[in-house]
CSV table of N, CA, C and O in Angstrom, one decimal:
chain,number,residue,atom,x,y,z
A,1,UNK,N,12.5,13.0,-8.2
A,1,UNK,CA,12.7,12.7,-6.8
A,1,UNK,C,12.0,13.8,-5.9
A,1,UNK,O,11.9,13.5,-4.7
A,2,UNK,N,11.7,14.7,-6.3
A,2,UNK,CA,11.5,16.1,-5.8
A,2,UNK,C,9.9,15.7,-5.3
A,2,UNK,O,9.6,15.3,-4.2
A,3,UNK,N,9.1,15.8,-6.4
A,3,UNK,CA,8.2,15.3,-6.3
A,3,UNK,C,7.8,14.0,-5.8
A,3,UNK,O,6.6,14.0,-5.8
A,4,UNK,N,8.3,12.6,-5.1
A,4,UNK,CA,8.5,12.1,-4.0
A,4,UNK,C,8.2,12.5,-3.1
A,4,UNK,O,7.2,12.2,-2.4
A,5,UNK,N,9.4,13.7,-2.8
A,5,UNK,CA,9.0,13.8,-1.1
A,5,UNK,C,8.1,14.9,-1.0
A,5,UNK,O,8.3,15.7,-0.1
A,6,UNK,N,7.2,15.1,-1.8
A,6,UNK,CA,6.4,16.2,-1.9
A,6,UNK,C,4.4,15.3,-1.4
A,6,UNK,O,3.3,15.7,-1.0
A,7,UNK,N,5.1,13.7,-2.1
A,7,UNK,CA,4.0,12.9,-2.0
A,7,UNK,C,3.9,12.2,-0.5
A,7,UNK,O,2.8,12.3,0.1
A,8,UNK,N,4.6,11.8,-0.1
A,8,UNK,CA,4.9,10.8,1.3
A,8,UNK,C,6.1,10.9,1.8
A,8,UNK,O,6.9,10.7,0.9
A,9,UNK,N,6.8,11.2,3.3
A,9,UNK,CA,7.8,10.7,3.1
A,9,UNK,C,8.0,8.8,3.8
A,9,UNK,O,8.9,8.3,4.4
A,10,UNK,N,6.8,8.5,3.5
A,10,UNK,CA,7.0,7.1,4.2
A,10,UNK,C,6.3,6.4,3.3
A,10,UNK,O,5.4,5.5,3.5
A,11,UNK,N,6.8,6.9,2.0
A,11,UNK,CA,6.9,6.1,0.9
A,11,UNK,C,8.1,6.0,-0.1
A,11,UNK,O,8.9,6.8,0.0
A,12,UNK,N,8.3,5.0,-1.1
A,12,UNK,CA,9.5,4.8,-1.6
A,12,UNK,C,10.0,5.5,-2.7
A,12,UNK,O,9.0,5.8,-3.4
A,13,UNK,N,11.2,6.0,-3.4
A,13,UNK,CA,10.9,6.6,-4.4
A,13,UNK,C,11.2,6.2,-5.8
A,13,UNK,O,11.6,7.0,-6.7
A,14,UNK,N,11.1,4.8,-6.1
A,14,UNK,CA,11.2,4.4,-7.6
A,14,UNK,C,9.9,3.4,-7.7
A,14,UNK,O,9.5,2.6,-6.9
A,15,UNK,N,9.6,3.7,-8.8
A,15,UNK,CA,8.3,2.6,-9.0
A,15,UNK,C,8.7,0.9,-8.8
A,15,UNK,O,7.7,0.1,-8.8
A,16,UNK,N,9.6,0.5,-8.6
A,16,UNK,CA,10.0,-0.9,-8.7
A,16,UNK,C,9.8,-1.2,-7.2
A,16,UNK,O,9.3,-2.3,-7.0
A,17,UNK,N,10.0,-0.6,-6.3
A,17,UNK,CA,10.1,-1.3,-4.8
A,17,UNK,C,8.9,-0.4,-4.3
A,17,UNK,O,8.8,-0.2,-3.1
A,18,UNK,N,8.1,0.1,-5.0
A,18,UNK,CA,6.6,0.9,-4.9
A,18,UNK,C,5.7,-0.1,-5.0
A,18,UNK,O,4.8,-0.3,-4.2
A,19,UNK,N,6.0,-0.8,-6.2
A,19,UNK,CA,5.2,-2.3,-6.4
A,19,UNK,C,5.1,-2.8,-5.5
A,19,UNK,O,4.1,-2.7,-4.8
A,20,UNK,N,5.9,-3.4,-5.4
A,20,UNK,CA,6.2,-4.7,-4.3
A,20,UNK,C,5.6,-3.9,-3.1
A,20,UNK,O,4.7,-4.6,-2.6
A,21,UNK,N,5.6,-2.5,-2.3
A,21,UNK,CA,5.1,-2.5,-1.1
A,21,UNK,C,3.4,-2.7,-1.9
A,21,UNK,O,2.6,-3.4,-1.3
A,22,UNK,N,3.2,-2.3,-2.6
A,22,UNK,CA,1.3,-2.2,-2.8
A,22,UNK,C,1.5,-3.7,-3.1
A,22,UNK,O,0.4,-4.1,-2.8
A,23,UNK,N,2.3,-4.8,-3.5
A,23,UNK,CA,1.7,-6.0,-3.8
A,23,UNK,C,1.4,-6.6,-2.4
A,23,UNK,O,0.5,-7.3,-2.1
A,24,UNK,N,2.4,-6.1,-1.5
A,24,UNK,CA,2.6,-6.7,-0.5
A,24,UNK,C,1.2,-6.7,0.5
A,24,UNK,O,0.6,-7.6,1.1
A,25,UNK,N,1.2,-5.5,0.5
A,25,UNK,CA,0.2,-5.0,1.4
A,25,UNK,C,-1.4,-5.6,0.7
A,25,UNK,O,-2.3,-5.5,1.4
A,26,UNK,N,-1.6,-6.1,-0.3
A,26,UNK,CA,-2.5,-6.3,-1.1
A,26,UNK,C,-2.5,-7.6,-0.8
A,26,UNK,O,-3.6,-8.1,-0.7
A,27,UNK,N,-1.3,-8.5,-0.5
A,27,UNK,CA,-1.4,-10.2,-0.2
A,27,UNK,C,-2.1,-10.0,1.1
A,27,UNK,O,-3.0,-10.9,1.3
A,28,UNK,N,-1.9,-9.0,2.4
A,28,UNK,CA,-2.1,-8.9,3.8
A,28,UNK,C,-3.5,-8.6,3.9
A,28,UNK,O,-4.2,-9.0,4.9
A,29,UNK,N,-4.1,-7.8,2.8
A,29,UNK,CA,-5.3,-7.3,2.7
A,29,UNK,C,-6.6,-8.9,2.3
A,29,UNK,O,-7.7,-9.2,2.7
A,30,UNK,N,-5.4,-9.7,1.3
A,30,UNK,CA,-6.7,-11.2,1.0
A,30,UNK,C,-6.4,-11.9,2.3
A,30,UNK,O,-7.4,-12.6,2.6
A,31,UNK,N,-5.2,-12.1,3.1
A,31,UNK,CA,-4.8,-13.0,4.2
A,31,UNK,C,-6.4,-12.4,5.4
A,31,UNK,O,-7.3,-13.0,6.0
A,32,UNK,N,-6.2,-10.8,5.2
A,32,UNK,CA,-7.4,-10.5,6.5
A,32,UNK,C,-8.8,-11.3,6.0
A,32,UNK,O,-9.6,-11.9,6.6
A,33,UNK,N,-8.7,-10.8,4.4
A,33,UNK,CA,-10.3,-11.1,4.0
A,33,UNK,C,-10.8,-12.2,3.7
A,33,UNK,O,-12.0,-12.5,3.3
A,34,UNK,N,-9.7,-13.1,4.2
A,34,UNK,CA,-10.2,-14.8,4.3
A,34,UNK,C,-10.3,-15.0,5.9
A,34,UNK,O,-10.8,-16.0,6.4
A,35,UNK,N,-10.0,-14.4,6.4
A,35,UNK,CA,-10.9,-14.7,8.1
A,35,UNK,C,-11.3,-13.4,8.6
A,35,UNK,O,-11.1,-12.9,9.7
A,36,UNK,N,-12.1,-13.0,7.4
A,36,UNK,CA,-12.9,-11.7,7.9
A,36,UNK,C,-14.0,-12.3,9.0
A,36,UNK,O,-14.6,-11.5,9.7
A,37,UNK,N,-14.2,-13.5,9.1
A,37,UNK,CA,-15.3,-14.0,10.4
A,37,UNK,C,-14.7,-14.0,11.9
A,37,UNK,O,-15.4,-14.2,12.9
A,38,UNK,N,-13.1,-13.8,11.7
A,38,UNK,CA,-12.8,-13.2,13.2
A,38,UNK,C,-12.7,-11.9,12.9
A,38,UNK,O,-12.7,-11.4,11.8
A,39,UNK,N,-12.6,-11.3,14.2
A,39,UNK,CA,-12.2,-9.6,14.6
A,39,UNK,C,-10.9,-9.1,14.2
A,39,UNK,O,-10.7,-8.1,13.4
A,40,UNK,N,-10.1,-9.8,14.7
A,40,UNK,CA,-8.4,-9.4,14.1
A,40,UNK,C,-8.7,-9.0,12.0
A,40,UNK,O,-8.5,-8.0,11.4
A,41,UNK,N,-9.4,-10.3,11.5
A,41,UNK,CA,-9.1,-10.5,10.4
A,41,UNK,C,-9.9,-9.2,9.6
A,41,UNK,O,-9.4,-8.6,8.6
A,42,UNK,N,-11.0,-9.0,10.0
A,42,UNK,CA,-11.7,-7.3,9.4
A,42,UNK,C,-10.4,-6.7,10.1
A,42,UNK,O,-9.9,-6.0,9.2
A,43,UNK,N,-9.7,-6.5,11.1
A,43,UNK,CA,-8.9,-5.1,11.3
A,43,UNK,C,-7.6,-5.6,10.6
A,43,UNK,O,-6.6,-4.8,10.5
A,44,UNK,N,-7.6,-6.6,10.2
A,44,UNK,CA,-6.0,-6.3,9.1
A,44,UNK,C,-6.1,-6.3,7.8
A,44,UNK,O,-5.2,-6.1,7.0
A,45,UNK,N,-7.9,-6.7,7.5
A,45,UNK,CA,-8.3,-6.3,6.1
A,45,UNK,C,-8.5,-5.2,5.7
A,45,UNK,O,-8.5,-4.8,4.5
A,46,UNK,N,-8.8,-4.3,6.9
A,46,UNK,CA,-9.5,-2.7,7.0
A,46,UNK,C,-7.6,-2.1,7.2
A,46,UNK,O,-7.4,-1.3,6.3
A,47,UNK,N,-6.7,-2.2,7.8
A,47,UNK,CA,-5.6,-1.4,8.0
A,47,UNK,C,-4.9,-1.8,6.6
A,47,UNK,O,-4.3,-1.0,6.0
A,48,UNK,N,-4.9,-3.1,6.2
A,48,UNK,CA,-4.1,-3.0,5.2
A,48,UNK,C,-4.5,-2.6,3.6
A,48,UNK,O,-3.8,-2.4,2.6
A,49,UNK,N,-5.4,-2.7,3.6
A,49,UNK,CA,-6.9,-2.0,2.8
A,49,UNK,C,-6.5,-0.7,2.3
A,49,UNK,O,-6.2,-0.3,1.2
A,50,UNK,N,-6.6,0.0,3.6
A,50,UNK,CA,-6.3,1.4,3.9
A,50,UNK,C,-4.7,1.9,3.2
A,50,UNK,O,-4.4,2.8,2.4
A,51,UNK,N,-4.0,1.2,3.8
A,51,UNK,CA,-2.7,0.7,3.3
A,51,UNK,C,-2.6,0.8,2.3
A,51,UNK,O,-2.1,1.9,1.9
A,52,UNK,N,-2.9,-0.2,1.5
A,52,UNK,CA,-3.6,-0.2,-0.2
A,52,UNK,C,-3.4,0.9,-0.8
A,52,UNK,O,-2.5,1.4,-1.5
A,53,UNK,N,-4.6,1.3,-0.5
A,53,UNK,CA,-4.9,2.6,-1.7
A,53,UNK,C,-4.0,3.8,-1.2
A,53,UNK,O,-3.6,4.8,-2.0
A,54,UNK,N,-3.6,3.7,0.4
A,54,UNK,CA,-2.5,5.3,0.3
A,54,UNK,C,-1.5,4.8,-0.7
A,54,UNK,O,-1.2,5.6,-1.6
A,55,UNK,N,-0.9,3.6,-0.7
A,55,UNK,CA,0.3,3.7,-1.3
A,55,UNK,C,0.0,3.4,-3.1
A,55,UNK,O,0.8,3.8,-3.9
A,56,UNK,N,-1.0,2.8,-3.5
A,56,UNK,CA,-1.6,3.1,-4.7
A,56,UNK,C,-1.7,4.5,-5.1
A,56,UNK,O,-1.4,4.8,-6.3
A,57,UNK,N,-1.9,5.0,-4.6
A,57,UNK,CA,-2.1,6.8,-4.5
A,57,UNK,C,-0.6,7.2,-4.7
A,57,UNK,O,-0.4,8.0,-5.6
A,58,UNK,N,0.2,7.0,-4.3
A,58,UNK,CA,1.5,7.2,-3.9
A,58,UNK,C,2.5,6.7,-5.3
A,58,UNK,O,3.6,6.9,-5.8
A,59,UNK,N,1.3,5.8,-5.4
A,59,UNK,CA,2.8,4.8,-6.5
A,59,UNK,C,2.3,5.8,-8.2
A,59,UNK,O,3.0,6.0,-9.2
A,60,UNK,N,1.1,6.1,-7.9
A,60,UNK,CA,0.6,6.4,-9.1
A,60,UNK,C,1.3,8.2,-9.5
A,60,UNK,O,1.3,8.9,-10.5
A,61,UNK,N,1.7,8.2,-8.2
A,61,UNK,CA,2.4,9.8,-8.7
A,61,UNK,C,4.0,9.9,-8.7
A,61,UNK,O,4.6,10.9,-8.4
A,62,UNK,N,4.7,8.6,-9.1
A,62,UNK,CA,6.2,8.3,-9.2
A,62,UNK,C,6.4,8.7,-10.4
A,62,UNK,O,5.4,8.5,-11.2
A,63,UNK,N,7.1,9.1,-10.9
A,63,UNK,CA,8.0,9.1,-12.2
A,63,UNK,C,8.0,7.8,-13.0
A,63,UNK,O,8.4,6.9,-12.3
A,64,UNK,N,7.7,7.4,-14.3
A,64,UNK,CA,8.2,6.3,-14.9
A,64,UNK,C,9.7,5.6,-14.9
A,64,UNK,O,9.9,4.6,-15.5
């Protein structure tokens, strides 16, 4: 846990509900990248994108 809050504190700290935010944010990421032909839809593919990999980054330094 220590190591947690050493990673994010606006991230979670067991791998089980770590998933689910990176799956989540990964559904919001294909939702933008299917109307990347409007403007909104590149900026919610690009924020939640972004999204993505911080919390991939994040999930990958949890504890098993």
């Amino acid at each position: 846990m220590a190591t947690t809050a050493a990673v994010s504190r606006f991230y979670v700290g067991n791998r089980r509900d770590g998933s689910r935010l990176l799956s989540s944010a990964l559904v919001i990421t294909g939702a933008g990248l299917i109307r990347v032909d409007h403007p909104i839809g590149r900026v919610v593919a690009l924020v939640a994108g972004l999204l993505s990999l911080y919390w991939w980054l994040c999930y990958r330094k949890l504890q098993h």
